[in-house]
PDB file of C-alpha atoms and ligand atoms in Angstrom:
ATOM      1  CA  MET A   7    -176.840-148.983 -89.533  1.00 50.00           C
ATOM      2  CA  PRO A   8    -174.176-151.703 -91.376  1.00 54.00           C
ATOM      3  CA  VAL A   9    -171.225-149.867 -92.379  1.00 52.00           C
ATOM      4  CA  ASN A  10    -171.537-150.649 -96.203  1.00 57.00           C
ATOM      5  CA  ASN A  11    -175.001-149.158 -96.144  1.00 60.00           C
ATOM      6  CA  GLY A  12    -173.717-146.228 -94.482  1.00 61.00           C
ATOM      7  CA  LEU A  13    -170.844-145.706 -97.511  1.00 59.00           C
ATOM      8  CA  VAL A  14    -173.645-146.477-100.127  1.00 62.00           C
ATOM      9  CA  GLY A  15    -175.635-143.727 -98.196  1.00 64.00           C
ATOM     10  CA  LEU A  16    -172.744-141.372 -98.603  1.00 60.00           C
ATOM     11  CA  TRP A  17    -172.251-142.038-102.094  1.00 62.00           C
ATOM     12  CA  GLU A  18    -175.764-141.319-103.109  1.00 63.00           C
ATOM     13  CA  GLY A  19    -175.320-138.250-100.990  1.00 63.00           C
ATOM     14  CA  GLY A  20    -172.622-136.765-103.136  1.00 74.00           C
ATOM     15  CA  MET A  21    -169.889-136.914-100.577  1.00 75.00           C
ATOM     16  CA  TRP A  22    -167.887-139.688-102.170  1.00 76.00           C
ATOM     17  CA  ARG A  23    -168.590-137.960-105.590  1.00 80.00           C
ATOM     18  CA  LYS A  24    -167.112-134.803-103.951  1.00 83.00           C
ATOM     19  CA  VAL A  25    -164.178-136.309-102.690  1.00 84.00           C
ATOM     20  CA  ALA A  26    -163.452-138.091-105.999  1.00 84.00           C
ATOM     21  CA  VAL A  27    -163.448-134.540-107.924  1.00 86.00           C
ATOM     22  CA  LEU A  28    -161.289-132.779-105.118  1.00 89.00           C
ATOM     23  CA  VAL A  29    -158.691-135.764-105.079  1.00 89.00           C
ATOM     24  CA  GLY A  30    -159.013-135.945-109.233  1.00 89.00           C
ATOM     25  CA  SER A  31    -158.282-132.372-109.448  1.00 88.00           C
ATOM     26  CA  ALA A  32    -155.354-132.047-107.323  1.00 89.00           C
ATOM     27  CA  THR A  33    -153.728-134.760-108.736  1.00 88.00           C
ATOM     28  CA  ALA A  34    -154.065-133.200-112.256  1.00 88.00           C
ATOM     29  CA  ALA A  35    -152.823-129.810-110.883  1.00 88.00           C
ATOM     30  CA  VAL A  36    -149.820-131.520-109.779  1.00 85.00           C
ATOM     31  CA  ALA A  37    -149.081-133.494-112.941  1.00 82.00           C
ATOM     32  CA  LEU A  38    -149.663-130.137-114.843  1.00 84.00           C
ATOM     33  CA  LEU A  39    -147.300-128.386-112.825  1.00 80.00           C
ATOM     34  CA  VAL A  40    -144.571-131.112-113.224  1.00 71.00           C
ATOM     35  CA  LEU A  41    -145.459-131.297-116.953  1.00 73.00           C
ATOM     36  CA  VAL A  42    -144.729-127.391-117.390  1.00 69.00           C
ATOM     37  CA  GLU A  43    -141.591-127.421-115.066  1.00 62.00           C
ATOM     38  CA  ARG A  44    -140.073-130.203-117.289  1.00 59.00           C
ATOM     39  CA  TYR A  45    -141.190-128.203-120.777  1.00 54.00           C
ATOM     40  CA  LEU A  46    -139.254-125.196-119.596  1.00 54.00           C
ATOM     41  CA  ARG A  47    -136.287-126.995-118.453  1.00 49.00           C
ATOM     42  CA  ARG A  48    -136.014-128.467-121.884  1.00 43.00           C
ATOM     43  CA  ARG A  49    -136.895-125.258-123.744  1.00 40.00           C
ATOM     44  CA  ARG A  50    -134.659-122.769-122.151  1.00 38.00           C
ATOM     45  CA  GLY A  51    -132.564-124.269-119.391  1.00 34.00           C
ATOM     46  CA  GLY A  52    -134.211-121.861-116.631  1.00 31.00           C
ATOM     47  CA  TRP A  53    -137.211-119.508-115.614  1.00 28.00           C
ATOM     48  CA  ALA A  54    -137.327-116.240-116.713  1.00 29.00           C
ATOM     49  CA  ASP A  55    -137.212-114.153-113.451  1.00 31.00           C
ATOM     50  CA  VAL A  56    -136.176-110.768-112.063  1.00 30.00           C
ATOM     51  CA  PRO A  57    -133.854-110.931-109.209  1.00 36.00           C
ATOM     52  CA  ASP A  58    -134.723-109.072-105.925  1.00 34.00           C
ATOM     53  CA  GLU A  59    -130.861-108.997-104.879  1.00 37.00           C
ATOM     54  CA  GLY A  60    -130.035-105.025-104.549  1.00 32.00           C
ATOM     55  CA  ILE A  61    -129.358-104.785-108.549  1.00 35.00           C
ATOM     56  CA  GLU A  62    -130.576-101.681-110.360  1.00 37.00           C
ATOM     57  CA  MET A  63    -132.064-103.073-113.209  1.00 34.00           C
ATOM     58  CA  ASP A  64    -132.240 -99.703-114.715  1.00 37.00           C
ATOM     59  CA  MET A  65    -128.480 -98.811-114.387  1.00 36.00           C
ATOM     60  CA  VAL A  66    -127.732 -99.211-117.999  1.00 35.00           C
ATOM     61  CA  GLU A  67    -129.821 -98.155-120.857  1.00 35.00           C
ATOM     62  CA  GLU A  68    -131.570-101.181-122.407  1.00 35.00           C
ATOM     63  CA  GLU A  69    -130.847-100.161-126.049  1.00 35.00           C
ATOM     64  CA  ASP A  70    -127.041-100.591-124.986  1.00 36.00           C
ATOM     65  CA  LEU A  71    -127.154-104.100-123.735  1.00 34.00           C
ATOM     66  CA  GLU A  72    -125.886-106.811-126.217  1.00 37.00           C
ATOM     67  CA  HIS A  73    -127.874-110.055-126.828  1.00 35.00           C
ATOM     68  CA  ASN A  74    -125.739-113.123-126.938  1.00 34.00           C
ATOM     69  CA  SER A  75    -127.678-115.735-128.745  1.00 29.00           C
ATOM     70  CA  LEU A  76    -126.051-118.936-127.339  1.00 28.00           C
ATOM     71  CA  ARG A  77    -127.594-122.169-128.124  1.00 27.00           C
ATOM     72  CA  PRO A  78    -128.453-124.594-124.800  1.00 28.00           C
ATOM     73  CA  THR A  79    -127.335-128.289-124.124  1.00 25.00           C
ATOM     74  CA  ASP A  80    -129.484-130.459-122.423  1.00 29.00           C
ATOM     75  CA  ASP A  81    -128.735-133.958-120.941  1.00 27.00           C
ATOM     76  CA  VAL A  82    -129.471-135.748-118.261  1.00 23.00           C
ATOM     77  CA  HIS A  83    -126.117-134.716-116.024  1.00 27.00           C
ATOM     78  CA  ARG A  84    -126.037-131.133-116.635  1.00 33.00           C
ATOM     79  CA  ARG A  85    -128.263-128.363-117.558  1.00 34.00           C
ATOM     80  CA  VAL A  86    -127.092-125.332-119.374  1.00 39.00           C
ATOM     81  CA  SER A  87    -129.222-122.300-120.150  1.00 40.00           C
ATOM     82  CA  PRO A  88    -127.956-119.896-122.993  1.00 39.00           C
ATOM     83  CA  ALA A  89    -126.339-116.648-121.966  1.00 39.00           C
ATOM     84  CA  PHE A  90    -128.363-113.583-121.716  1.00 40.00           C
ATOM     85  CA  SER A  91    -128.035-110.243-121.529  1.00 43.00           C
ATOM     86  CA  SER A  92    -129.569-107.788-119.204  1.00 40.00           C
ATOM     87  CA  THR A  93    -132.519-107.350-121.704  1.00 33.00           C
ATOM     88  CA  GLU A  94    -133.418-111.339-121.029  1.00 33.00           C
ATOM     89  CA  THR A  95    -132.026-112.747-118.330  1.00 40.00           C
ATOM     90  CA  HIS A  96    -132.841-116.161-117.358  1.00 43.00           C
ATOM     91  CA  TYR A  97    -131.809-117.884-114.020  1.00 49.00           C
ATOM     92  CA  CYS A  98    -131.401-121.598-112.948  1.00 58.00           C
ATOM     93  CA  ILE A  99    -134.825-123.264-111.927  1.00 56.00           C
ATOM     94  CA  PRO A 100    -135.824-121.741-108.446  1.00 56.00           C
ATOM     95  CA  GLU A 101    -134.679-124.183-105.554  1.00 54.00           C
ATOM     96  CA  GLN A 102    -138.274-124.382-104.214  1.00 53.00           C
ATOM     97  CA  LEU A 103    -139.243-126.411-107.384  1.00 56.00           C
ATOM     98  CA  HIS A 104    -136.809-128.871-106.985  1.00 54.00           C
ATOM     99  CA  VAL A 105    -139.174-130.854-105.295  1.00 56.00           C
ATOM    100  CA  LEU A 106    -141.181-131.395-108.144  1.00 57.00           C
ATOM    101  CA  THR A 107    -137.858-132.923-110.221  1.00 56.00           C
ATOM    102  CA  GLY A 108    -136.380-134.712-106.886  1.00 58.00           C
ATOM    103  CA  SER A 109    -133.511-132.626-107.780  1.00 57.00           C
ATOM    104  CA  LYS A 110    -131.342-131.375-104.788  1.00 59.00           C
ATOM    105  CA  ALA A 111    -129.233-128.680-106.884  1.00 63.00           C
ATOM    106  CA  GLU A 112    -128.154-125.611-104.723  1.00 78.00           C
ATOM    107  CA  GLU A 113    -127.964-122.227-106.143  1.00 84.00           C
ATOM    108  CA  LYS A 114    -124.698-120.043-106.293  1.00 90.00           C
ATOM    109  CA  ARG A 115    -123.939-116.510-107.583  1.00 93.00           C
ATOM    110  CA  ILE A 116    -120.862-116.288-109.134  1.00 95.00           C
ATOM    111  CA  VAL A 117    -119.564-112.729-110.246  1.00 97.00           C
ATOM    112  CA  VAL A 118    -117.017-112.859-112.973  1.00 97.00           C
ATOM    113  CA  LEU A 119    -115.397-109.468-113.656  1.00 98.00           C
ATOM    114  CA  GLY A 120    -112.302-108.179-115.207  1.00 98.00           C
ATOM    115  CA  LEU A 121    -111.015-105.269-117.668  1.00 98.00           C
ATOM    116  CA  ASP A 122    -112.894-105.269-121.162  1.00 97.00           C
ATOM    117  CA  GLY A 123    -111.676-107.450-123.728  1.00 96.00           C
ATOM    118  CA  VAL A 124    -109.747-110.448-121.347  1.00 97.00           C
ATOM    119  CA  GLY A 125    -112.212-112.707-122.417  1.00 94.00           C
ATOM    120  CA  LYS A 126    -114.948-113.408-119.797  1.00 94.00           C
ATOM    121  CA  SER A 127    -117.557-113.705-122.362  1.00 91.00           C
ATOM    122  CA  SER A 128    -115.484-116.319-124.224  1.00 91.00           C
ATOM    123  CA  PHE A 129    -114.702-117.820-121.037  1.00 91.00           C
ATOM    124  CA  LEU A 130    -118.261-118.201-120.071  1.00 89.00           C
ATOM    125  CA  ALA A 131    -119.650-119.020-123.582  1.00 85.00           C
ATOM    126  CA  CYS A 132    -117.144-122.305-123.834  1.00 86.00           C
ATOM    127  CA  ILE A 133    -117.497-123.519-120.564  1.00 85.00           C
ATOM    128  CA  ALA A 134    -121.907-123.021-120.569  1.00 80.00           C
ATOM    129  CA  ASN A 135    -121.744-124.591-124.361  1.00 71.00           C
ATOM    130  CA  GLN A 136    -118.816-127.029-124.762  1.00 61.00           C
ATOM    131  CA  ASP A 137    -118.721-125.534-128.135  1.00 67.00           C
ATOM    132  CA  CYS A 138    -115.920-122.376-127.903  1.00 76.00           C
ATOM    133  CA  ARG A 139    -116.496-121.107-131.272  1.00 77.00           C
ATOM    134  CA  GLN A 140    -119.029-118.025-130.917  1.00 73.00           C
ATOM    135  CA  ALA A 141    -117.751-114.919-131.912  1.00 74.00           C
ATOM    136  CA  MET A 142    -118.305-112.328-128.949  1.00 78.00           C
ATOM    137  CA  LYS A 143    -118.852-108.527-128.797  1.00 83.00           C
ATOM    138  CA  PRO A 144    -118.132-106.547-126.077  1.00 88.00           C
ATOM    139  CA  THR A 145    -120.518-106.502-123.193  1.00 87.00           C
ATOM    140  CA  GLU A 146    -122.427-103.260-122.307  1.00 83.00           C
ATOM    141  CA  GLY A 147    -124.311-104.315-119.520  1.00 86.00           C
ATOM    142  CA  PHE A 148    -124.006-107.617-118.142  1.00 87.00           C
ATOM    143  CA  ASN A 149    -124.477-111.120-119.190  1.00 86.00           C
ATOM    144  CA  VAL A 150    -126.287-114.434-116.931  1.00 86.00           C
ATOM    145  CA  MET A 151    -125.835-118.129-117.593  1.00 83.00           C
ATOM    146  CA  CYS A 152    -126.598-120.778-115.465  1.00 82.00           C
ATOM    147  CA  ILE A 153    -124.665-123.893-115.466  1.00 82.00           C
ATOM    148  CA  GLN A 154    -126.333-126.602-113.921  1.00 74.00           C
ATOM    149  CA  THR A 155    -124.555-130.049-112.550  1.00 67.00           C
ATOM    150  CA  ARG A 156    -126.479-132.660-110.321  1.00 65.00           C
ATOM    151  CA  GLN A 157    -125.761-130.668-106.923  1.00 73.00           C
ATOM    152  CA  THR A 158    -125.562-127.186-108.166  1.00 79.00           C
ATOM    153  CA  SER A 159    -126.609-124.716-110.125  1.00 84.00           C
ATOM    154  CA  LEU A 160    -123.792-121.873-110.821  1.00 88.00           C
ATOM    155  CA  ASN A 161    -125.527-118.730-111.846  1.00 89.00           C
ATOM    156  CA  MET A 162    -122.491-117.115-113.899  1.00 91.00           C
ATOM    157  CA  TRP A 163    -123.069-112.907-113.631  1.00 93.00           C
ATOM    158  CA  GLU A 164    -120.633-111.549-116.095  1.00 93.00           C
ATOM    159  CA  ILE A 165    -120.339-107.672-115.649  1.00 94.00           C
ATOM    160  CA  GLY A 166    -119.004-105.863-118.832  1.00 93.00           C
ATOM    161  CA  GLY A 167    -115.139-104.575-118.437  1.00 95.00           C
ATOM    162  CA  THR A 168    -115.652-100.993-120.057  1.00 94.00           C
ATOM    163  CA  GLU A 169    -115.081 -97.724-118.212  1.00 93.00           C
ATOM    164  CA  ASN A 170    -118.480 -96.924-118.263  1.00 91.00           C
ATOM    165  CA  VAL A 171    -119.898-100.351-116.844  1.00 92.00           C
ATOM    166  CA  ARG A 172    -116.990-100.638-114.348  1.00 94.00           C
ATOM    167  CA  SER A 173    -118.535 -98.364-112.225  1.00 91.00           C
ATOM    168  CA  TYR A 174    -121.631-100.211-111.646  1.00 92.00           C
ATOM    169  CA  TRP A 175    -119.295-103.631-110.640  1.00 95.00           C
ATOM    170  CA  ALA A 176    -120.409-102.869-107.004  1.00 94.00           C
ATOM    171  CA  ASN A 177    -124.054-102.956-107.821  1.00 93.00           C
ATOM    172  CA  PHE A 178    -123.612-106.676-108.605  1.00 94.00           C
ATOM    173  CA  LEU A 179    -121.836-107.967-105.721  1.00 96.00           C
ATOM    174  CA  PRO A 180    -123.952-108.489-102.693  1.00 95.00           C
ATOM    175  CA  ASN A 181    -125.011-112.460-102.372  1.00 94.00           C
ATOM    176  CA  THR A 182    -122.035-113.298-104.528  1.00 97.00           C
ATOM    177  CA  GLU A 183    -120.724-116.848-103.345  1.00 96.00           C
ATOM    178  CA  VAL A 184    -117.219-116.700-105.850  1.00 97.00           C
ATOM    179  CA  LEU A 185    -115.748-114.086-107.476  1.00 98.00           C
ATOM    180  CA  VAL A 186    -114.025-114.706-110.754  1.00 98.00           C
ATOM    181  CA  PHE A 187    -111.415-112.026-111.912  1.00 98.00           C
ATOM    182  CA  VAL A 188    -110.216-112.808-115.753  1.00 98.00           C
ATOM    183  CA  VAL A 189    -107.020-111.304-116.961  1.00 98.00           C
ATOM    184  CA  ASP A 190    -105.542-111.063-120.405  1.00 98.00           C
ATOM    185  CA  SER A 191    -102.090-112.252-119.499  1.00 98.00           C
ATOM    186  CA  THR A 192    -100.547-110.289-122.779  1.00 98.00           C
ATOM    187  CA  ASP A 193    -101.805-107.026-121.407  1.00 98.00           C
ATOM    188  CA  LYS A 194     -98.817-106.045-119.671  1.00 97.00           C
ATOM    189  CA  ALA A 195     -99.621-102.610-119.813  1.00 98.00           C
ATOM    190  CA  ARG A 196    -102.811-102.510-118.174  1.00 98.00           C
ATOM    191  CA  LEU A 197    -101.636-105.225-115.499  1.00 98.00           C
ATOM    192  CA  PRO A 198    -101.860-102.045-113.116  1.00 98.00           C
ATOM    193  CA  LEU A 199    -105.188-101.200-113.968  1.00 98.00           C
ATOM    194  CA  ALA A 200    -106.330-104.751-113.667  1.00 98.00           C
ATOM    195  CA  LYS A 201    -104.678-104.784-110.292  1.00 98.00           C
ATOM    196  CA  GLU A 202    -106.605-101.192-108.838  1.00 98.00           C
ATOM    197  CA  GLU A 203    -109.718-102.660-110.070  1.00 98.00           C
ATOM    198  CA  LEU A 204    -109.418-106.040-108.307  1.00 98.00           C
ATOM    199  CA  HIS A 205    -108.059-104.247-104.779  1.00 98.00           C
ATOM    200  CA  LYS A 206    -110.761-101.734-105.018  1.00 97.00           C
ATOM    201  CA  VAL A 207    -113.334-104.819-105.644  1.00 98.00           C
ATOM    202  CA  LEU A 208    -112.314-106.817-102.978  1.00 98.00           C
ATOM    203  CA  ALA A 209    -112.417-103.928-100.344  1.00 97.00           C
ATOM    204  CA  HIS A 210    -116.553-104.260-100.515  1.00 97.00           C
ATOM    205  CA  PRO A 211    -117.905-105.461 -97.802  1.00 96.00           C
ATOM    206  CA  ALA A 212    -119.977-108.001 -99.909  1.00 96.00           C
ATOM    207  CA  LEU A 213    -117.030-109.603-100.866  1.00 97.00           C
ATOM    208  CA  LYS A 214    -115.480-109.768 -97.337  1.00 94.00           C
ATOM    209  CA  ALA A 215    -114.148-113.696 -97.317  1.00 95.00           C
ATOM    210  CA  VAL A 216    -115.397-114.667-100.765  1.00 97.00           C
ATOM    211  CA  PRO A 217    -113.257-117.177-102.220  1.00 98.00           C
ATOM    212  CA  LEU A 218    -111.346-115.522-105.443  1.00 98.00           C
ATOM    213  CA  LEU A 219    -110.519-116.990-108.778  1.00 98.00           C
ATOM    214  CA  VAL A 220    -108.332-115.354-111.151  1.00 98.00           C
ATOM    215  CA  LEU A 221    -108.038-116.790-114.561  1.00 98.00           C
ATOM    216  CA  ALA A 222    -104.725-115.731-116.209  1.00 98.00           C
ATOM    217  CA  ASN A 223    -106.222-115.783-119.812  1.00 98.00           C
ATOM    218  CA  LYS A 224    -104.868-115.621-123.284  1.00 97.00           C
ATOM    219  CA  GLN A 225    -102.064-117.911-122.339  1.00 97.00           C
ATOM    220  CA  ASP A 226    -102.104-119.409-126.278  1.00 95.00           C
ATOM    221  CA  VAL A 227    -100.620-116.149-127.649  1.00 96.00           C
ATOM    222  CA  ALA A 228     -96.880-115.927-127.856  1.00 96.00           C
ATOM    223  CA  GLY A 229     -95.597-114.187-124.943  1.00 96.00           C
ATOM    224  CA  ALA A 230     -98.223-114.259-122.265  1.00 98.00           C
ATOM    225  CA  MET A 231     -96.967-113.634-118.963  1.00 98.00           C
ATOM    226  CA  SER A 232     -96.895-117.109-116.455  1.00 98.00           C
ATOM    227  CA  VAL A 233     -99.501-117.624-113.722  1.00 98.00           C
ATOM    228  CA  GLU A 234     -96.670-116.632-111.164  1.00 98.00           C
ATOM    229  CA  GLN A 235     -95.717-113.071-113.111  1.00 98.00           C
ATOM    230  CA  VAL A 236     -99.791-112.314-113.090  1.00 98.00           C
ATOM    231  CA  SER A 237     -99.984-113.413-109.399  1.00 98.00           C
ATOM    232  CA  SER A 238     -97.170-110.931-108.341  1.00 98.00           C
ATOM    233  CA  ALA A 239     -98.564-108.267-110.688  1.00 98.00           C
ATOM    234  CA  LEU A 240    -101.934-108.599-108.954  1.00 98.00           C
ATOM    235  CA  ASN A 241    -100.283-109.031-105.464  1.00 98.00           C
ATOM    236  CA  LEU A 242    -102.527-111.615-105.133  1.00 98.00           C
ATOM    237  CA  ASP A 243    -100.960-113.009-101.562  1.00 97.00           C
ATOM    238  CA  SER A 244    -102.138-109.859 -99.772  1.00 97.00           C
ATOM    239  CA  PHE A 245    -105.455-111.290-100.576  1.00 97.00           C
ATOM    240  CA  ARG A 246    -104.473-114.855 -98.925  1.00 96.00           C
ATOM    241  CA  ALA A 247    -104.945-113.997 -95.204  1.00 94.00           C
ATOM    242  CA  ASN A 248    -108.509-113.282 -95.389  1.00 91.00           C
ATOM    243  CA  ARG A 249    -109.843-115.614 -98.345  1.00 97.00           C
ATOM    244  CA  VAL A 250    -109.166-118.511-100.736  1.00 97.00           C
ATOM    245  CA  VAL A 251    -107.230-117.356-103.512  1.00 98.00           C
ATOM    246  CA  GLN A 252    -106.796-119.403-106.838  1.00 98.00           C
ATOM    247  CA  ILE A 253    -105.252-118.786-109.769  1.00 98.00           C
ATOM    248  CA  LEU A 254    -105.171-120.805-113.208  1.00 98.00           C
ATOM    249  CA  PRO A 255    -103.815-120.404-116.722  1.00 98.00           C
ATOM    250  CA  THR A 256    -106.791-120.278-119.161  1.00 97.00           C
ATOM    251  CA  GLU A 257    -106.910-119.971-123.352  1.00 95.00           C
ATOM    252  CA  VAL A 258    -110.039-119.614-125.097  1.00 92.00           C
ATOM    253  CA  PRO A 259    -108.955-118.304-128.424  1.00 89.00           C
ATOM    254  CA  PRO A 260    -111.676-117.424-130.993  1.00 86.00           C
ATOM    255  CA  GLY A 261    -112.359-120.929-133.330  1.00 83.00           C
ATOM    256  CA  LEU A 262    -111.859-123.319-130.130  1.00 80.00           C
ATOM    257  CA  PRO A 263    -114.036-126.158-131.241  1.00 78.00           C
ATOM    258  CA  THR A 264    -114.191-127.874-127.641  1.00 80.00           C
ATOM    259  CA  LYS A 265    -113.234-127.047-123.979  1.00 81.00           C
ATOM    260  CA  THR A 266    -109.700-127.242-123.514  1.00 84.00           C
ATOM    261  CA  ASP A 267    -108.278-128.915-120.242  1.00 88.00           C
ATOM    262  CA  SER A 268    -107.528-125.521-118.782  1.00 92.00           C
ATOM    263  CA  THR A 269    -111.404-124.444-119.116  1.00 90.00           C
ATOM    264  CA  LYS A 270    -112.339-127.723-117.921  1.00 89.00           C
ATOM    265  CA  LYS A 271    -109.645-127.206-114.723  1.00 94.00           C
ATOM    266  CA  ALA A 272    -111.207-123.730-114.204  1.00 94.00           C
ATOM    267  CA  GLU A 273    -115.011-124.996-114.433  1.00 89.00           C
ATOM    268  CA  ASP A 274    -114.106-128.028-112.164  1.00 90.00           C
ATOM    269  CA  MET A 275    -112.175-125.091-109.769  1.00 94.00           C
ATOM    270  CA  LEU A 276    -115.646-122.955-109.910  1.00 92.00           C
ATOM    271  CA  THR A 277    -117.943-125.794-109.061  1.00 88.00           C
ATOM    272  CA  THR A 278    -115.339-126.480-105.713  1.00 91.00           C
ATOM    273  CA  LEU A 279    -114.699-122.930-104.627  1.00 94.00           C
ATOM    274  CA  SER A 280    -118.822-122.454-104.592  1.00 90.00           C
ATOM    275  CA  ARG A 281    -119.181-125.554-102.325  1.00 85.00           C
ATOM    276  CA  SER A 282    -116.489-124.024 -99.865  1.00 80.00           C
TER     277      SER A 282
HETATM  278  N1  LIG B 320    -106.086-115.561-128.407  1.00 91.47           N
HETATM  279  C1  LIG B 320    -107.332-115.547-127.601  1.00 91.47           C
HETATM  280  N2  LIG B 320    -108.101-114.635-127.771  1.00 91.47           N
HETATM  281  C2  LIG B 320    -109.115-114.785-127.014  1.00 91.47           C
HETATM  282  C3  LIG B 320    -108.665-115.525-125.727  1.00 91.47           C
HETATM  283  N3  LIG B 320    -110.029-114.891-124.946  1.00 91.47           N
HETATM  284  C4  LIG B 320    -110.748-114.224-125.318  1.00 91.47           C
HETATM  285  N4  LIG B 320    -110.064-114.125-126.814  1.00 91.47           N
HETATM  286  C5  LIG B 320    -110.708-112.726-127.590  1.00 91.47           C
HETATM  287  O1  LIG B 320    -110.567-111.918-126.993  1.00 91.47           O
HETATM  288  C6  LIG B 320    -111.856-110.709-127.536  1.00 91.47           C
HETATM  289  C7  LIG B 320    -112.357-110.327-126.487  1.00 91.47           C
HETATM  290  O2  LIG B 320    -113.239-111.526-125.849  1.00 91.47           O
HETATM  291  P1  LIG B 320    -114.223-111.429-124.758  1.00 91.47           P
HETATM  292  O3  LIG B 320    -114.851-112.754-124.408  1.00 91.47           O
HETATM  293  O4  LIG B 320    -115.476-110.545-125.770  1.00 91.47           O
HETATM  294  O5  LIG B 320    -113.868-109.839-123.570  1.00 91.47           O
HETATM  295  P2  LIG B 320    -114.843-109.776-122.217  1.00 91.47           P
HETATM  296  O6  LIG B 320    -113.820-109.899-121.238  1.00 91.47           O
HETATM  297  O7  LIG B 320    -116.044-110.408-122.467  1.00 91.47           O
HETATM  298  O8  LIG B 320    -114.698-107.965-122.696  1.00 91.47           O
HETATM  299  P3  LIG B 320    -116.032-107.219-122.243  1.00 91.47           P
HETATM  300  O9  LIG B 320    -117.332-107.773-122.495  1.00 91.47           O
HETATM  301  O10 LIG B 320    -115.794-106.289-123.058  1.00 91.47           O
HETATM  302  O11 LIG B 320    -115.683-106.827-120.948  1.00 91.47           O
HETATM  303  C8  LIG B 320    -112.240-111.966-128.293  1.00 91.47           C
HETATM  304  O12 LIG B 320    -112.090-110.935-129.887  1.00 91.47           O
HETATM  305  C9  LIG B 320    -112.063-113.212-127.933  1.00 91.47           C
HETATM  306  O13 LIG B 320    -112.249-114.052-129.113  1.00 91.47           O
HETATM  307  C10 LIG B 320    -107.824-116.131-125.530  1.00 91.47           C
HETATM  308  O14 LIG B 320    -107.676-116.897-124.719  1.00 91.47           O
HETATM  309  N5  LIG B 320    -107.138-116.287-126.540  1.00 91.47           N
HETATM  310 MG1  LIG B 321    -117.882-109.801-122.640  1.00 91.47          MG
END
């Protein structure tokens, strides 16, 4: 039988129609997935998900948790999700879905600790939103935000610094790739406590060899201690044998309209350490 006649026979028998329907459906499904993924990127900058990282989500009462509603920015080079509290946690797009967009961003988990009121939320809001004017409330639980560049998605976890929340810090340490420890450089009285908490947290096995970035914050305030003074008060040299340790001066005073050089440098350092 001639080939043409064979193909026509198959078509009449319904085979080609089935194949066409199958191929059409598969194409439509892939297109729909791409559209949904792009829509979620634009809307929220991330996919809501619940982590499976050994974190006890019920460790803080939900009604105790704050919700900072920061506005996301969205451009081609940089995608940022808003800050979220533990009542509404959002993450970077999972790496598995990057195949849909051709992106090769790697996910990194950064944990941001420090005593209460030192400026953790202010710093994160500033680097995530490029607008540093938000007024911050104390973080009773934790905040998560995603900062995404072309190559890296930084999932930034800020855990509250008040005494009752500090006892839960250890629950957030597994899988951390960089630890950021923020210090209020004007608060000499509490530096010994900050040192004690930092040394305690770095003794945790989950942070073995994890790079440390200390931010000596509130440098805009007259009388703030220098980076050298903070470094020596925290005895940072004692950690250098086992890990990379960096310390930078920062300032994120309330009402700051844009990022300063100090916040940009801290952000760049974070990206570098997360790749080391
Ligand atoms: N002058 C000055 N004030 C700052 C700076 N950083 C933060 N603040 C202020 O310090 C206060 C506490 O800031 P937060 O960012 O809420 O501190 P936090 O470390 O997140 O505190 P908790 O969430 O309670 O652990 C706010 O009033 C901020 O505006 C800074 O660099 N300079
Ligand atoms: Mg906070």
